[in-house]
Short mmCIF file of C-alpha atoms and ligand atoms in Angstrom, two decimals:
data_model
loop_
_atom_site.label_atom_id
_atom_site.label_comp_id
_atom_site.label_asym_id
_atom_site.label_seq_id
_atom_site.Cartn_x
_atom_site.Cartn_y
_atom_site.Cartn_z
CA UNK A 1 -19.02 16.69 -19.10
CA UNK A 2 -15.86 14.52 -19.39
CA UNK A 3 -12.68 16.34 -18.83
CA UNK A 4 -9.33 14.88 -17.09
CA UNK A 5 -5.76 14.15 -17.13
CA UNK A 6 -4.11 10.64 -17.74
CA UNK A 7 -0.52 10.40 -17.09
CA UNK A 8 0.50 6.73 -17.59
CA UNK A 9 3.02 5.58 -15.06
CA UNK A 10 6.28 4.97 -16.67
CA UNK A 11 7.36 1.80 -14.69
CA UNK A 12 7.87 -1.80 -16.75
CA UNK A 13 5.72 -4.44 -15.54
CA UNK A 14 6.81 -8.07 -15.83
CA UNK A 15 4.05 -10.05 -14.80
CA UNK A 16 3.73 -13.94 -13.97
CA UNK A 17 4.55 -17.15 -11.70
CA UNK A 18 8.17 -17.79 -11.82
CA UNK A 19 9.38 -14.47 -13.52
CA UNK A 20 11.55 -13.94 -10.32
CA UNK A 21 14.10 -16.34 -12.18
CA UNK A 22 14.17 -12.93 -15.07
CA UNK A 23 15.88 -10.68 -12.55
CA UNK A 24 19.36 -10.31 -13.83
CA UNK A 25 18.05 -9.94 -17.20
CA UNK A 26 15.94 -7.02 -16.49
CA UNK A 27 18.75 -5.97 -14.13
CA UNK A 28 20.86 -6.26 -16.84
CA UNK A 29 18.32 -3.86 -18.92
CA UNK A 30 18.57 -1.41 -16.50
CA UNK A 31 22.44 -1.73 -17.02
CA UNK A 32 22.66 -2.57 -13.40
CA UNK A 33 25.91 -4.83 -12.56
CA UNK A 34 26.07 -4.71 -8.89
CA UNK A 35 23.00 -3.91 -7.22
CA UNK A 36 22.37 -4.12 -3.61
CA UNK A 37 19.53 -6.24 -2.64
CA UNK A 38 17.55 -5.07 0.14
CA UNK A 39 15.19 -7.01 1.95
CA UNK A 40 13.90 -7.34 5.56
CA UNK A 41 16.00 -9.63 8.09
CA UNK A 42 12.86 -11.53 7.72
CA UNK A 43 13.82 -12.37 4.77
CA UNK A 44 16.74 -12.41 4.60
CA UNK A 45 17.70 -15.81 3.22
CA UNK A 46 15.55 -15.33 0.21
CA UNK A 47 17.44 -12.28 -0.47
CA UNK A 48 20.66 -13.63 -0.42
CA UNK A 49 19.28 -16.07 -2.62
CA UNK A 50 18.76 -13.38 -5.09
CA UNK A 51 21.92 -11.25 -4.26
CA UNK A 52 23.63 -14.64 -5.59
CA UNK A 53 21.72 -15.00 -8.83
CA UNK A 54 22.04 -11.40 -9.55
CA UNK A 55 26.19 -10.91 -8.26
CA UNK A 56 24.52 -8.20 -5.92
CA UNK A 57 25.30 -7.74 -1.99
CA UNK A 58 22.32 -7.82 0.60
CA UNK A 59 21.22 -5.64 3.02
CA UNK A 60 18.63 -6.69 4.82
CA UNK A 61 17.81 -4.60 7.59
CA UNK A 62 14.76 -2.91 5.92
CA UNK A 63 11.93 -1.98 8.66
CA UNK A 64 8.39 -0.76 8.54
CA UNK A 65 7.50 3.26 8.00
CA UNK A 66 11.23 3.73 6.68
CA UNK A 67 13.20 5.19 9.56
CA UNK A 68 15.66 7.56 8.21
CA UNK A 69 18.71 6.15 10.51
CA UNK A 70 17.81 2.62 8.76
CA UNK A 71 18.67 4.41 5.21
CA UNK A 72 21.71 6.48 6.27
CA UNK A 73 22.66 3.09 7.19
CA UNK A 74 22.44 1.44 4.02
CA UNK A 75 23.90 4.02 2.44
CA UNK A 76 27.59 3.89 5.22
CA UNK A 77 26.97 0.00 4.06
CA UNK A 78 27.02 0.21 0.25
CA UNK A 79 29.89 3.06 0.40
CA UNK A 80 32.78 1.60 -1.52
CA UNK A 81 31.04 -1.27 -2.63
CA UNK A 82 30.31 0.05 -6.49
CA UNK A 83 26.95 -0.50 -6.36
CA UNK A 84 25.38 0.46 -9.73
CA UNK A 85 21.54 -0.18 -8.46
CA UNK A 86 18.73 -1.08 -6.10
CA UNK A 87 17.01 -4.33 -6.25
CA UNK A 88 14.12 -4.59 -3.34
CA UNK A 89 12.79 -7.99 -2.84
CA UNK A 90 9.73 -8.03 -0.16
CA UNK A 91 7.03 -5.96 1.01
CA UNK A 92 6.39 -2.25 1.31
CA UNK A 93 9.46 -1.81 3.76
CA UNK A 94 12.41 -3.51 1.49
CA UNK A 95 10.35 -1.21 -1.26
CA UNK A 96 10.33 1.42 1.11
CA UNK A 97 14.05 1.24 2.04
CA UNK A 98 15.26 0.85 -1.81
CA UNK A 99 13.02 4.80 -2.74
CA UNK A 100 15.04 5.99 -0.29
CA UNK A 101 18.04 5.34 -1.34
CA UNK A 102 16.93 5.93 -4.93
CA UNK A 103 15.47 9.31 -3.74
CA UNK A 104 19.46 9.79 -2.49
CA UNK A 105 21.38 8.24 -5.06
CA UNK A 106 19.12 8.06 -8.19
CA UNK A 107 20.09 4.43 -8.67
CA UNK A 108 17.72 2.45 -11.18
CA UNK A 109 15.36 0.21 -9.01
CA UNK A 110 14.09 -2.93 -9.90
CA UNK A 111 11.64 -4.30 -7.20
CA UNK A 112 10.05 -7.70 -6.30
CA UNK A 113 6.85 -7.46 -4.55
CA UNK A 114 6.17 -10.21 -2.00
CA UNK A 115 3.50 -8.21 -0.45
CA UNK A 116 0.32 -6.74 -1.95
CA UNK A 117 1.30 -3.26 -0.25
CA UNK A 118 1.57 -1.83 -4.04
CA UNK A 119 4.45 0.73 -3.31
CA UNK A 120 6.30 -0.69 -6.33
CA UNK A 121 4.24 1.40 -8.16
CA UNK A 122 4.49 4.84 -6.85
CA UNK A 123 6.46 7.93 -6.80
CA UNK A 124 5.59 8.05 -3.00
CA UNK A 125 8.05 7.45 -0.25
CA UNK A 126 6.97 7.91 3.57
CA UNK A 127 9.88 7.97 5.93
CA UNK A 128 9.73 8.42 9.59
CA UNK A 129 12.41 10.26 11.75
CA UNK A 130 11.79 11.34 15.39
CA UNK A 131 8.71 9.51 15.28
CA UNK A 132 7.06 11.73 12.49
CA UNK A 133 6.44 10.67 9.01
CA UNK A 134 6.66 12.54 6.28
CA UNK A 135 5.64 11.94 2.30
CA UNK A 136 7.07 13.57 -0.33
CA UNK A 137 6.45 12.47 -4.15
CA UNK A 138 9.41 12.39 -6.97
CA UNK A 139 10.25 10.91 -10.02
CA UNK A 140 13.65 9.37 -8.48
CA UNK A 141 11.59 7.63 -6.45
CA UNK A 142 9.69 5.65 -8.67
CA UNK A 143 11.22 2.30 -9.44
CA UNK A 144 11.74 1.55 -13.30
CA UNK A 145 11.07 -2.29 -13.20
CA UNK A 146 9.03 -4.86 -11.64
CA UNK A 147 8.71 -8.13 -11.60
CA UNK A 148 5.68 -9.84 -10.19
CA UNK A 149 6.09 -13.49 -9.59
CA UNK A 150 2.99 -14.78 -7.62
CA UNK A 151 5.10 -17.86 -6.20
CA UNK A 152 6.65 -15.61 -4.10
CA UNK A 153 4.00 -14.58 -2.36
CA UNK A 154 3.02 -18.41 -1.18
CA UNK A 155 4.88 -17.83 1.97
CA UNK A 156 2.88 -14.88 3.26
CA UNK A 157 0.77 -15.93 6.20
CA UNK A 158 -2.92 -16.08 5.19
CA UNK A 159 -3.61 -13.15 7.78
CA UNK A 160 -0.96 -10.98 6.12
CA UNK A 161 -2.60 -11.80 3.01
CA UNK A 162 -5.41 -10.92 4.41
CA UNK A 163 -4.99 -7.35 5.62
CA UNK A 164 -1.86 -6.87 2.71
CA UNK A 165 -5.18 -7.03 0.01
CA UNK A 166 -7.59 -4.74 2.47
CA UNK A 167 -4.46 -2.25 2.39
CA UNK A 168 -4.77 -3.05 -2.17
CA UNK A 169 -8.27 -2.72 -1.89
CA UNK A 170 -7.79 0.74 -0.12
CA UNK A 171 -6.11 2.28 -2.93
CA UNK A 172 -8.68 1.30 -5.56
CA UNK A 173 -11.13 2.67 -3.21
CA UNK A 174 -9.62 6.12 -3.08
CA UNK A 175 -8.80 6.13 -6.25
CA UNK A 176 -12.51 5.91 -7.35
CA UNK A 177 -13.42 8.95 -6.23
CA UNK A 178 -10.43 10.87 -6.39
CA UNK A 179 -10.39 14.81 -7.31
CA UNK A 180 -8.11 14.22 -9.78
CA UNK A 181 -9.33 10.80 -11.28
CA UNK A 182 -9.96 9.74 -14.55
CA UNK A 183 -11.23 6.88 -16.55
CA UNK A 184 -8.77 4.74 -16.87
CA UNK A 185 -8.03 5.13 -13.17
CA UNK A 186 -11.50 3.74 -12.69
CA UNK A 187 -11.34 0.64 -14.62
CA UNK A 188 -8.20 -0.32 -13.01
CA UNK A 189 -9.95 0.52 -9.27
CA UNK A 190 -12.61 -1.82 -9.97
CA UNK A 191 -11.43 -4.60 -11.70
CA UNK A 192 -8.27 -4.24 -8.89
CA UNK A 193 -10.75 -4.69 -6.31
CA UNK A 194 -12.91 -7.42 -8.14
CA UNK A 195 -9.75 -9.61 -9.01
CA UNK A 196 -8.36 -9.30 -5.16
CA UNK A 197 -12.03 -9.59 -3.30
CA UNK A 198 -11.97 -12.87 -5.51
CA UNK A 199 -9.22 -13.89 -4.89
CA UNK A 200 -8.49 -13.76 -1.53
CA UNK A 201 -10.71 -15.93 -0.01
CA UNK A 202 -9.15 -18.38 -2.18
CA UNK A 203 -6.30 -18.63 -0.64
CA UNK A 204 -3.06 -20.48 -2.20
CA UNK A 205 -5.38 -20.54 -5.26
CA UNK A 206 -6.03 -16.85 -5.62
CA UNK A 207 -2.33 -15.74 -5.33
CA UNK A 208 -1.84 -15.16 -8.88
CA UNK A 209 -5.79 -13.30 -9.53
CA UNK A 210 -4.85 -10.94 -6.18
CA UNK A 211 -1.31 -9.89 -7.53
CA UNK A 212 -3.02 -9.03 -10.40
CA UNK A 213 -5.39 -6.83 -8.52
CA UNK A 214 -2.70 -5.55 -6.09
CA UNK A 215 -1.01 -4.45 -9.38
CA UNK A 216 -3.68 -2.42 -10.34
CA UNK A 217 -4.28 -1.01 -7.11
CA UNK A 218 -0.77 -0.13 -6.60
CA UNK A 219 -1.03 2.20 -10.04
CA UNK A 220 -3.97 3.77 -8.59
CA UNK A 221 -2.33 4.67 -5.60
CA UNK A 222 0.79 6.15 -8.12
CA UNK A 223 -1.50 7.83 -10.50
CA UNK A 224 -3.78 9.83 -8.05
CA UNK A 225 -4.40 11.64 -4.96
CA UNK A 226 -5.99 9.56 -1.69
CA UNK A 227 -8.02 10.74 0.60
CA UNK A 228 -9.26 10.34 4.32
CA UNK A 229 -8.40 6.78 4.24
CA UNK A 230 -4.96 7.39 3.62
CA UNK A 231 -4.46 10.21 6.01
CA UNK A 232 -6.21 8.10 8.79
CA UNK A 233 -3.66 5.19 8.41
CA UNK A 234 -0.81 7.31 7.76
CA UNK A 235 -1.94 9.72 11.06
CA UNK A 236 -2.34 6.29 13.34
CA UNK A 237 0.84 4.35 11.43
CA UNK A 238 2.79 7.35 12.29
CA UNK A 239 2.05 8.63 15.57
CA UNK A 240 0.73 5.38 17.36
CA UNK A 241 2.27 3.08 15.22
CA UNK A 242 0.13 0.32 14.37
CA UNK A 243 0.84 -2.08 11.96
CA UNK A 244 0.29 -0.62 8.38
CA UNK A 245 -1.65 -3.39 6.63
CA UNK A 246 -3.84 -4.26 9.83
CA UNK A 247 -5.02 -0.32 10.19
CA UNK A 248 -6.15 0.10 6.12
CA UNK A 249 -7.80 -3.04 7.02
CA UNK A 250 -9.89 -1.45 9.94
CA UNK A 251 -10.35 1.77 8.72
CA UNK A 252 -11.20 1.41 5.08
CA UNK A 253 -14.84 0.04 5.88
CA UNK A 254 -15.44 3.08 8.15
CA UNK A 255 -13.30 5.49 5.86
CA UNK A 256 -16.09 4.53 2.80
CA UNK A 257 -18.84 4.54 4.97
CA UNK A 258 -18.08 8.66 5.32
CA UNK A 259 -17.72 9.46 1.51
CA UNK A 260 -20.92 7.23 0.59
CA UNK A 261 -23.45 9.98 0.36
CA UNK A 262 -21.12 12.30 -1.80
CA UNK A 263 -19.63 9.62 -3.96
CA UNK A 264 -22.43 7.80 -5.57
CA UNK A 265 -20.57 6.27 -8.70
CA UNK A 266 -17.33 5.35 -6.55
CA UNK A 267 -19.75 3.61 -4.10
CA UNK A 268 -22.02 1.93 -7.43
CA UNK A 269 -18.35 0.59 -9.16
CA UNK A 270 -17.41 -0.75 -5.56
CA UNK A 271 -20.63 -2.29 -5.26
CA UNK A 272 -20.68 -4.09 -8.69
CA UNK A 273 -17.01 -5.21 -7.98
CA UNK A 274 -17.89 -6.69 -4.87
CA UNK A 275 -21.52 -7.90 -5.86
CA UNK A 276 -22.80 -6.01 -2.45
CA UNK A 277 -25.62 -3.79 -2.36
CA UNK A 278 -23.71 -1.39 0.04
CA UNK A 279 -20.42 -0.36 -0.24
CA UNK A 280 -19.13 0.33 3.69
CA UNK A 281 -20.73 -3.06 4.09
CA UNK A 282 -19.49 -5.12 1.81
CA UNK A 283 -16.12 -4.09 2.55
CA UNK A 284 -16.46 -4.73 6.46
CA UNK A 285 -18.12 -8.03 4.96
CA UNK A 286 -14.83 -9.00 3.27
CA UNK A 287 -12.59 -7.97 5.87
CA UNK A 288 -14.31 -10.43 8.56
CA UNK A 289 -15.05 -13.51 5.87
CA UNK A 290 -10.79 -13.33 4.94
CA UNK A 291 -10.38 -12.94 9.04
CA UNK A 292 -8.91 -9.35 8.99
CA UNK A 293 -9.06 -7.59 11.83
CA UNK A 294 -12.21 -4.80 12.17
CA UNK A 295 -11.43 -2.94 15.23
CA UNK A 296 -8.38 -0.29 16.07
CA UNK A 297 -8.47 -1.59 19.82
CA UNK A 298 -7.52 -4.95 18.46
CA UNK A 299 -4.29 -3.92 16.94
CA UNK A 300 -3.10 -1.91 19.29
CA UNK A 301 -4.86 1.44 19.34
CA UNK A 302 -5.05 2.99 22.41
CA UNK A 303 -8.42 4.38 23.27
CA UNK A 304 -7.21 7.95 24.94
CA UNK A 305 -5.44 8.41 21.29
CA UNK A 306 -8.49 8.79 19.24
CA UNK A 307 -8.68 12.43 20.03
CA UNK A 308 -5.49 13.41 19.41
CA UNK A 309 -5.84 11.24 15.88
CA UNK A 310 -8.89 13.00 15.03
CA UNK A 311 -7.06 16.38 15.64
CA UNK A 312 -4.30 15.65 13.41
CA UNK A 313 -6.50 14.18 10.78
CA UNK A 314 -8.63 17.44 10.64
CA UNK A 315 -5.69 19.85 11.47
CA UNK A 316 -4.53 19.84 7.23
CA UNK A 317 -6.83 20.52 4.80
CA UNK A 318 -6.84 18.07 1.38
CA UNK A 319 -9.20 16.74 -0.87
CA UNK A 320 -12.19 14.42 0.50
CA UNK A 321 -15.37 14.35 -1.51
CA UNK A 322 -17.63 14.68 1.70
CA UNK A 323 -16.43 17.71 3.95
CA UNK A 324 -13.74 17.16 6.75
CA UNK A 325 -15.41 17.76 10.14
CA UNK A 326 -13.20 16.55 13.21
CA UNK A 327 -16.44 16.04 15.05
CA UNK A 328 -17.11 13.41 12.69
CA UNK A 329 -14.16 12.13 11.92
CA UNK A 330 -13.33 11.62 15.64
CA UNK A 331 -16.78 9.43 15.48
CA UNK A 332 -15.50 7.90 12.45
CA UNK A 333 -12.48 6.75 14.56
CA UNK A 334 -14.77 5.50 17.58
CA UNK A 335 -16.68 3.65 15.64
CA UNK A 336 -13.73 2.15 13.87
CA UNK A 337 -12.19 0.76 17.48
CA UNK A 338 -14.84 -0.51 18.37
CA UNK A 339 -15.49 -2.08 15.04
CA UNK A 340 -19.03 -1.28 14.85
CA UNK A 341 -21.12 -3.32 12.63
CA UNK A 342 -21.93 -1.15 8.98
CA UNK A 343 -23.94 0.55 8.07
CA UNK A 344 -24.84 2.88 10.99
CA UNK A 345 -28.37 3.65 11.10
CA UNK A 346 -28.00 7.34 9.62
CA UNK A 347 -26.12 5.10 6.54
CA UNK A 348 -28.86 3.48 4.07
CA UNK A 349 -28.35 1.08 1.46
CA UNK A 350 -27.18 2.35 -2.19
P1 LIG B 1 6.22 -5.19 5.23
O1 LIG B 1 6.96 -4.96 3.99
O2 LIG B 1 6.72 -4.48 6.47
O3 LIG B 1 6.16 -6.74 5.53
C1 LIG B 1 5.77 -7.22 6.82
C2 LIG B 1 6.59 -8.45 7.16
O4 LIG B 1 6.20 -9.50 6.29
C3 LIG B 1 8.08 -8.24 6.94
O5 LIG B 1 8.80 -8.90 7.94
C4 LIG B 1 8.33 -8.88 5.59
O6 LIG B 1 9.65 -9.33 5.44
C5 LIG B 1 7.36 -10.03 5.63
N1 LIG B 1 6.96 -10.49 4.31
C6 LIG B 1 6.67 -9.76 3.21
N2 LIG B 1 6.36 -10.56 2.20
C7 LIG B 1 6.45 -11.84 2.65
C8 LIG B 1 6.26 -13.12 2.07
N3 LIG B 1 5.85 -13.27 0.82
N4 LIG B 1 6.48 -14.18 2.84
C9 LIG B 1 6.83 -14.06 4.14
N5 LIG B 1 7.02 -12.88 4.75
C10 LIG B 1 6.84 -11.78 4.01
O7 LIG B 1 4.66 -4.83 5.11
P2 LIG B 1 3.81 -4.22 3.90
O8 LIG B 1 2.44 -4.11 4.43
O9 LIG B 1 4.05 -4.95 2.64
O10 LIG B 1 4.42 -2.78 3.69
C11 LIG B 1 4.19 -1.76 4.67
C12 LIG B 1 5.11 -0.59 4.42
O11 LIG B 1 4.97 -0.17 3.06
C13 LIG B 1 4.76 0.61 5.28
O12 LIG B 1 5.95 1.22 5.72
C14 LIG B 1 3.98 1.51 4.32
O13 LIG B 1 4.04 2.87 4.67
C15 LIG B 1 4.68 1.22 3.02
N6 LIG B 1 3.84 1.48 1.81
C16 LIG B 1 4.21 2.50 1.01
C17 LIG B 1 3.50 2.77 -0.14
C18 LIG B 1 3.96 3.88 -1.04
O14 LIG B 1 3.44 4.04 -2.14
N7 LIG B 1 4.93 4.66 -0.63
C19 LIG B 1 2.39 2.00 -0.48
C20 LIG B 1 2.02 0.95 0.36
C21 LIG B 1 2.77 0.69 1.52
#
């Protein structure tokens, strides 16, 4: 029987290379006249860049996870300056930075991806204080514009790339066999994954094909509920903190590998998008042929943690098609730093 819910997301999507030069007009749509750019101090020169085109003021202190004290910050920083929106310009963190403020101010947001992260398409904001981070959904938070301009991504170092489309990937995974998926959601989850498991490889030449997919990814990721995956990376992000990109890269191989037997169709549609004839494979496949990292105790993990992961993982119940057992998701997690070959004998082909 087919029965769902499809609520379309209701953020504008400008899409193609060298749309970053359309930012004060779709500022100017969203009737912003001052915004403050936010950006990394990475990037910081590219932002100011920006902040000149756009008669906006930069603040580019943005930083991974979204520490609170970062964002009370911004805010002491913009005070006085009439700032009439937010305009992020990077990865997940500027993105990251600019929700919370909107979340505070309910300033319009236009953002500018440079990552594949897909945040710029969610109502979800994850922000850390006293080494504990939290999620909370809201319709502040999601931004009302962006612009995707692949020719901004042609500075991201290949391994970035690399693990930033693992982390796209991840969402288009979850998304596939979601508890409340539909559809549509589908589609978009496997021709996200197709477009970006093209793509990468390709390097320079697939930056405009894995935008695309990161695109769709990132409205999975806002239109549905994730599952394990998600609450692995955000347990080890957030208490151990490893790098965000580099741990969906790791996990999402092992993280499939433990829905396979209950999720069939998700496992089929990953399958056909990655022409593999097992799922947990071909994603582990990917991960080494782009040169992603495949074990937690290369980026940082340490090994006495995976207990206390596992506890935390298994400590709050949520959705997960096959049944959340810390016994085996504390294998799950050995297996992952070690970055055991898939599948695992007890794992047969599709
Ligand atoms: P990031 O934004 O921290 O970027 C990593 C580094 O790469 C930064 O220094 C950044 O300035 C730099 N960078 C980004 N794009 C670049 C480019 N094109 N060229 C050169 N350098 C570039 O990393 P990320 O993986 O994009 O984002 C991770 C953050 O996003 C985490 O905090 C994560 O929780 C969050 N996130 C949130 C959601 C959501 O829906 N709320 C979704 C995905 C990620």
């Amino acid at each position: 029987m087919l029965s769902f819910v499809y609520t379309p997301l209701p953020t504008r999507v400008v899409f193609g290379r060298g749309k970053r030069s359309q930012a004060a007009v779709e500022a100017a749509r969203l009737g912003i006249t001052r915004p403050l750019v936010i950006t990394t101090p990475h990037q910081a020169g590219q932002g100011a860049d920006l902040a000149r085109d756009i008669n906006g003021i930069v603040y580019a202190h943005a930083a991974m996870h979204t520490p609170t004290d970062v964002t009370e910050a911004a805010l002491r920083f913009a005070e006085g300056e009439q700032i009439d929106g937010l305009v992020a310009l990077g990865g997940g963190s500027s993105t990251g930075l600019g929700k919370a403020l909107a979340l505070r101010t309910d300033l319009p947001q236009l953002v500018i991806p440079t990552s594949y992260a897909g945040s710029e398409m969610t109502n979800i904001l994850g922000e850390t204080s006293g080494g504990l981070k939290t999620t909370r959904r809201d319709a502040k938070i999601q931004p009302e514009t962006v612009i995707y301009d692949a020719d901004l991504l042609a500075t991201l170092p290949d391994p970035f790339a690399a693990t930033s489309g693992l982390n796209a990937i991840a969402h288009a995974v979850e998304g596939l066999y979601a508890a409340d998926g539909n559809p549509i959601i589908s589609l978009m989850a496997e021709e996200g994954i197709r477009a970006l498991a093209n793509a990468l490889p390709l390097g320079a030449g697939g930056r405009e094909q894995a935008l695309y997919g990161a695109w769709l990814c990132g409205a999975v990721l806002g239109s549905v509920s994730m599952a394990l995956h998600h609450k692995l990376c955000h347990v080890l992000g957030g208490t151990f903190n490893l790098p965000h990109a580099e741990t969906h890269a790791v996990i999402l191989p092992f993280a499939t590998a433990y829905n396979a037997a209950v999720a069939p169709a998700a496992m089929a549609a990953i399958c056909r998008a990655l022409n593999c004839s097992h799922a947990a494979q071909g994603l582990q496949t990917l991960a080494r042929t782009i040169g992603a990292p495949l074990a937690l105790r290369d980026i940082g993990m340490p090994q006495d943690g995976l207990d206390r992961a596992a506890d935390i993982a298994a400590a709050s119940p949520y959705p997960n098609p096959a049944p959340l057992q810390r016994s085996a998701i504390r294998e799950l997690l050995e297996n992952a730093y070690f970055g055991h070959i898939l599948p695992s004998p007890n794992q047969g082909e599709m």
